[in-house]
PDB file of C-alpha atoms in Angstrom:
ATOM      1  CA  LYS A 242     106.659  75.267 118.620  1.00 92.00           C
ATOM      2  CA  VAL A 243     102.962  75.206 119.424  1.00 95.00           C
ATOM      3  CA  VAL A 244     101.988  78.104 121.236  1.00 91.00           C
ATOM      4  CA  ILE A 245      98.317  78.688 123.147  1.00 95.00           C
ATOM      5  CA  VAL A 246      97.009  81.866 123.229  1.00 93.00           C
ATOM      6  CA  SER A 247      93.437  82.372 125.260  1.00 97.00           C
ATOM      7  CA  TYR A 248      90.817  84.438 123.506  1.00 96.00           C
ATOM      8  CA  GLU A 249      91.100  86.090 126.221  1.00 96.00           C
ATOM      9  CA  GLU A 250      95.066  87.125 126.311  1.00 96.00           C
ATOM     10  CA  TRP A 251      94.056  87.401 122.807  1.00 94.00           C
ATOM     11  CA  ASN A 252      92.206  90.529 122.851  1.00 93.00           C
ATOM     12  CA  ARG A 253      94.328  91.920 126.055  1.00 95.00           C
ATOM     13  CA  LYS A 254      97.527  91.841 123.571  1.00 95.00           C
ATOM     14  CA  ILE A 255      95.620  93.591 120.564  1.00 94.00           C
ATOM     15  CA  GLN A 256      93.887  96.192 122.876  1.00 93.00           C
ATOM     16  CA  ASP A 257      97.490  97.096 124.915  1.00 95.00           C
ATOM     17  CA  ASN A 258      99.152  97.095 121.353  1.00 95.00           C
ATOM     18  CA  PHE A 259      96.937  98.486 118.917  1.00 95.00           C
ATOM     19  CA  GLU A 260      97.618 102.320 118.870  1.00 94.00           C
ATOM     20  CA  LYS A 261     101.198 101.907 120.101  1.00 93.00           C
ATOM     21  CA  LEU A 262     101.683  99.846 116.683  1.00 94.00           C
ATOM     22  CA  PHE A 263      99.087 101.324 114.411  1.00 96.00           C
ATOM     23  CA  LEU A 264      98.896 105.029 115.119  1.00 96.00           C
ATOM     24  CA  VAL A 265     100.979 107.403 113.858  1.00 95.00           C
ATOM     25  CA  SER A 266     102.025 109.551 116.353  1.00 92.00           C
ATOM     26  CA  GLU A 267     101.517 113.362 116.063  1.00 93.00           C
ATOM     27  CA  ASP A 268     105.134 113.588 118.260  1.00 92.00           C
ATOM     28  CA  PRO A 269     107.829 113.022 115.810  1.00 91.00           C
ATOM     29  CA  SER A 270     110.285 111.859 119.119  1.00 90.00           C
ATOM     30  CA  ASP A 271     107.549 108.957 119.708  1.00 88.00           C
ATOM     31  CA  SER A 272     109.729 106.060 120.336  1.00 86.00           C
ATOM     32  CA  ASN A 273     107.398 103.775 119.192  1.00 83.00           C
ATOM     33  CA  GLU A 274     107.767 104.804 115.534  1.00 87.00           C
ATOM     34  CA  LYS A 275     110.199 101.814 113.783  1.00 86.00           C
ATOM     35  CA  HIS A 276     110.664 104.445 110.614  1.00 90.00           C
ATOM     36  CA  PRO A 277     110.444 107.933 111.697  1.00 90.00           C
ATOM     37  CA  ASN A 278     112.078 109.064 108.591  1.00 91.00           C
ATOM     38  CA  LEU A 279     109.303 107.282 106.724  1.00 92.00           C
ATOM     39  CA  VAL A 280     106.607 109.251 107.974  1.00 93.00           C
ATOM     40  CA  HIS A 281     104.949 111.428 105.959  1.00 89.00           C
ATOM     41  CA  LYS A 282     101.299 112.237 107.814  1.00 94.00           C
ATOM     42  CA  ARG A 283     100.858 112.447 111.621  1.00 96.00           C
ATOM     43  CA  GLY A 284      97.857 111.437 113.608  1.00 96.00           C
ATOM     44  CA  ILE A 285      96.813 108.963 111.112  1.00 97.00           C
ATOM     45  CA  TYR A 286      96.276 105.225 111.730  1.00 97.00           C
ATOM     46  CA  LYS A 287      98.618 102.808 109.461  1.00 94.00           C
ATOM     47  CA  ASP A 288      96.670 100.578 106.983  1.00 90.00           C
ATOM     48  CA  SER A 289      99.740  97.379 107.988  1.00 92.00           C
ATOM     49  CA  TYR A 290     102.139  97.313 110.521  1.00 92.00           C
ATOM     50  CA  GLY A 291     105.672  95.353 109.372  1.00 91.00           C
ATOM     51  CA  ALA A 292     104.877  95.351 105.906  1.00 92.00           C
ATOM     52  CA  SER A 293     107.523  93.993 103.413  1.00 92.00           C
ATOM     53  CA  SER A 294     108.202  97.594 102.023  1.00 91.00           C
ATOM     54  CA  PRO A 295     108.428  99.937 105.308  1.00 91.00           C
ATOM     55  CA  TRP A 296     106.977 102.709 103.486  1.00 91.00           C
ATOM     56  CA  CYS A 297     103.706 100.742 102.789  1.00 92.00           C
ATOM     57  CA  ASP A 298     102.976 101.251 106.723  1.00 93.00           C
ATOM     58  CA  TYR A 299     102.863 104.817 106.430  1.00 93.00           C
ATOM     59  CA  GLN A 300     100.152 105.590 103.370  1.00 95.00           C
ATOM     60  CA  LEU A 301      97.440 107.224 104.248  1.00 96.00           C
ATOM     61  CA  ARG A 302      94.593 104.969 103.537  1.00 95.00           C
ATOM     62  CA  PRO A 303      90.487 104.708 104.224  1.00 95.00           C
ATOM     63  CA  ASN A 304      90.606 100.913 105.712  1.00 94.00           C
ATOM     64  CA  PHE A 305      90.918 102.054 109.835  1.00 94.00           C
ATOM     65  CA  THR A 306      87.790 103.775 109.411  1.00 95.00           C
ATOM     66  CA  ILE A 307      86.433  99.567 108.929  1.00 95.00           C
ATOM     67  CA  ALA A 308      88.086  99.140 112.136  1.00 94.00           C
ATOM     68  CA  ILE A 309      86.999 101.827 114.079  1.00 95.00           C
ATOM     69  CA  VAL A 310      83.630 100.729 113.317  1.00 95.00           C
ATOM     70  CA  VAL A 311      84.102  97.241 114.036  1.00 95.00           C
ATOM     71  CA  ALA A 312      86.549  97.715 117.369  1.00 94.00           C
ATOM     72  CA  THR A 313      85.688 101.173 118.561  1.00 94.00           C
ATOM     73  CA  GLU A 314      87.322  99.944 122.113  1.00 94.00           C
ATOM     74  CA  LEU A 315      90.802  99.953 120.598  1.00 95.00           C
ATOM     75  CA  PHE A 316      90.800 103.642 119.520  1.00 97.00           C
ATOM     76  CA  THR A 317      91.081 106.735 121.596  1.00 95.00           C
ATOM     77  CA  THR A 318      88.422 108.855 120.546  1.00 96.00           C
ATOM     78  CA  GLU A 319      90.478 111.811 120.441  1.00 97.00           C
ATOM     79  CA  LYS A 320      93.132 109.997 118.535  1.00 97.00           C
ATOM     80  CA  ALA A 321      90.494 108.484 116.048  1.00 97.00           C
ATOM     81  CA  TRP A 322      88.592 111.792 115.281  1.00 97.00           C
ATOM     82  CA  ARG A 323      91.707 113.508 114.280  1.00 97.00           C
ATOM     83  CA  ALA A 324      92.645 110.496 111.793  1.00 97.00           C
ATOM     84  CA  LEU A 325      89.151 110.626 110.907  1.00 97.00           C
ATOM     85  CA  GLU A 326      89.203 114.444 109.906  1.00 98.00           C
ATOM     86  CA  ILE A 327      92.645 114.249 107.934  1.00 97.00           C
ATOM     87  CA  THR A 328      91.145 111.505 106.221  1.00 97.00           C
ATOM     88  CA  GLU A 329      88.252 113.452 105.426  1.00 97.00           C
ATOM     89  CA  LYS A 330      90.370 116.141 104.340  1.00 97.00           C
ATOM     90  CA  LYS A 331      92.681 114.236 102.326  1.00 96.00           C
ATOM     91  CA  LEU A 332      90.814 110.995 100.702  1.00 96.00           C
ATOM     92  CA  LEU A 333      86.752 112.108 100.465  1.00 95.00           C
ATOM     93  CA  GLY A 334      85.923 113.138  97.226  1.00 92.00           C
ATOM     94  CA  PRO A 335      82.368 113.677  95.328  1.00 93.00           C
ATOM     95  CA  LEU A 336      81.845 110.320  94.451  1.00 90.00           C
ATOM     96  CA  GLY A 337      83.176 108.437  97.367  1.00 92.00           C
ATOM     97  CA  MET A 338      86.706 107.887  99.109  1.00 92.00           C
ATOM     98  CA  LYS A 339      90.107 107.231  97.608  1.00 93.00           C
ATOM     99  CA  THR A 340      92.118 104.521  98.618  1.00 92.00           C
ATOM    100  CA  LEU A 341      95.546 106.477  98.707  1.00 93.00           C
ATOM    101  CA  ASP A 342      96.285 109.849  99.726  1.00 95.00           C
ATOM    102  CA  PRO A 343      96.937 111.974  96.700  1.00 93.00           C
ATOM    103  CA  ASP A 344     100.200 113.545  98.543  1.00 93.00           C
ATOM    104  CA  ASP A 345     101.625 110.028  98.265  1.00 91.00           C
ATOM    105  CA  MET A 346     104.396 109.276  95.851  1.00 88.00           C
ATOM    106  CA  VAL A 347     102.959 106.477  94.131  1.00 86.00           C
ATOM    107  CA  TYR A 348      99.319 108.188  93.764  1.00 89.00           C
ATOM    108  CA  CYS A 349      97.959 107.798  90.384  1.00 83.00           C
ATOM    109  CA  GLY A 350      94.947 109.703  89.857  1.00 80.00           C
ATOM    110  CA  ILE A 351      93.930 107.467  86.588  1.00 77.00           C
ATOM    111  CA  TYR A 352      93.606 103.916  86.955  1.00 69.00           C
ATOM    112  CA  ASP A 353      92.954 101.915  83.664  1.00 70.00           C
ATOM    113  CA  ASN A 354      92.698  98.317  84.015  1.00 69.00           C
ATOM    114  CA  ASP A 355      93.486  97.488  80.390  1.00 69.00           C
ATOM    115  CA  LEU A 356      97.161  98.420  80.673  1.00 61.00           C
ATOM    116  CA  ASP A 357      99.025  95.867  81.452  1.00 61.00           C
ATOM    117  CA  ASN A 358     101.836  97.874  83.656  1.00 59.00           C
ATOM    118  CA  ASP A 359     102.150  98.908  87.205  1.00 58.00           C
ATOM    119  CA  ASN A 360      98.887 100.837  87.108  1.00 51.00           C
ATOM    120  CA  THR A 361     100.237 104.246  85.107  1.00 50.00           C
ATOM    121  CA  MET A 362      98.878 106.120  82.200  1.00 48.00           C
ATOM    122  CA  LEU A 363     100.630 108.226  80.036  1.00 47.00           C
ATOM    123  CA  LEU A 364      98.682 111.374  79.653  1.00 46.00           C
ATOM    124  CA  GLU A 365      98.655 112.949  76.185  1.00 42.00           C
TER     125      GLU A 365
END
């Protein structure tokens, strides 16, 4: 089945649904949250929506900051500032941005590309 959607309609759908689907609300009772039991941080924007591993949708990553620059109209100013404050506190380091929250269960502060495994490194 082929569905034709105009750019205008596609734009409207994105604007109507972006924050509803990508913002992790600060309100724990928000009915838009598909997996409230997986929420690790509130007030952030999801990196993905509908990931094959649902917990991945709730990881704090810096990619939404690019979306803020490119499509500011999708973000509520106050919510965007709150998410940026959280991101600054958790991800900004002296040499740049971490790609994952150090509080995340799969965060690995040391990465060695020479290892043939799942990005873990045994420290001696």
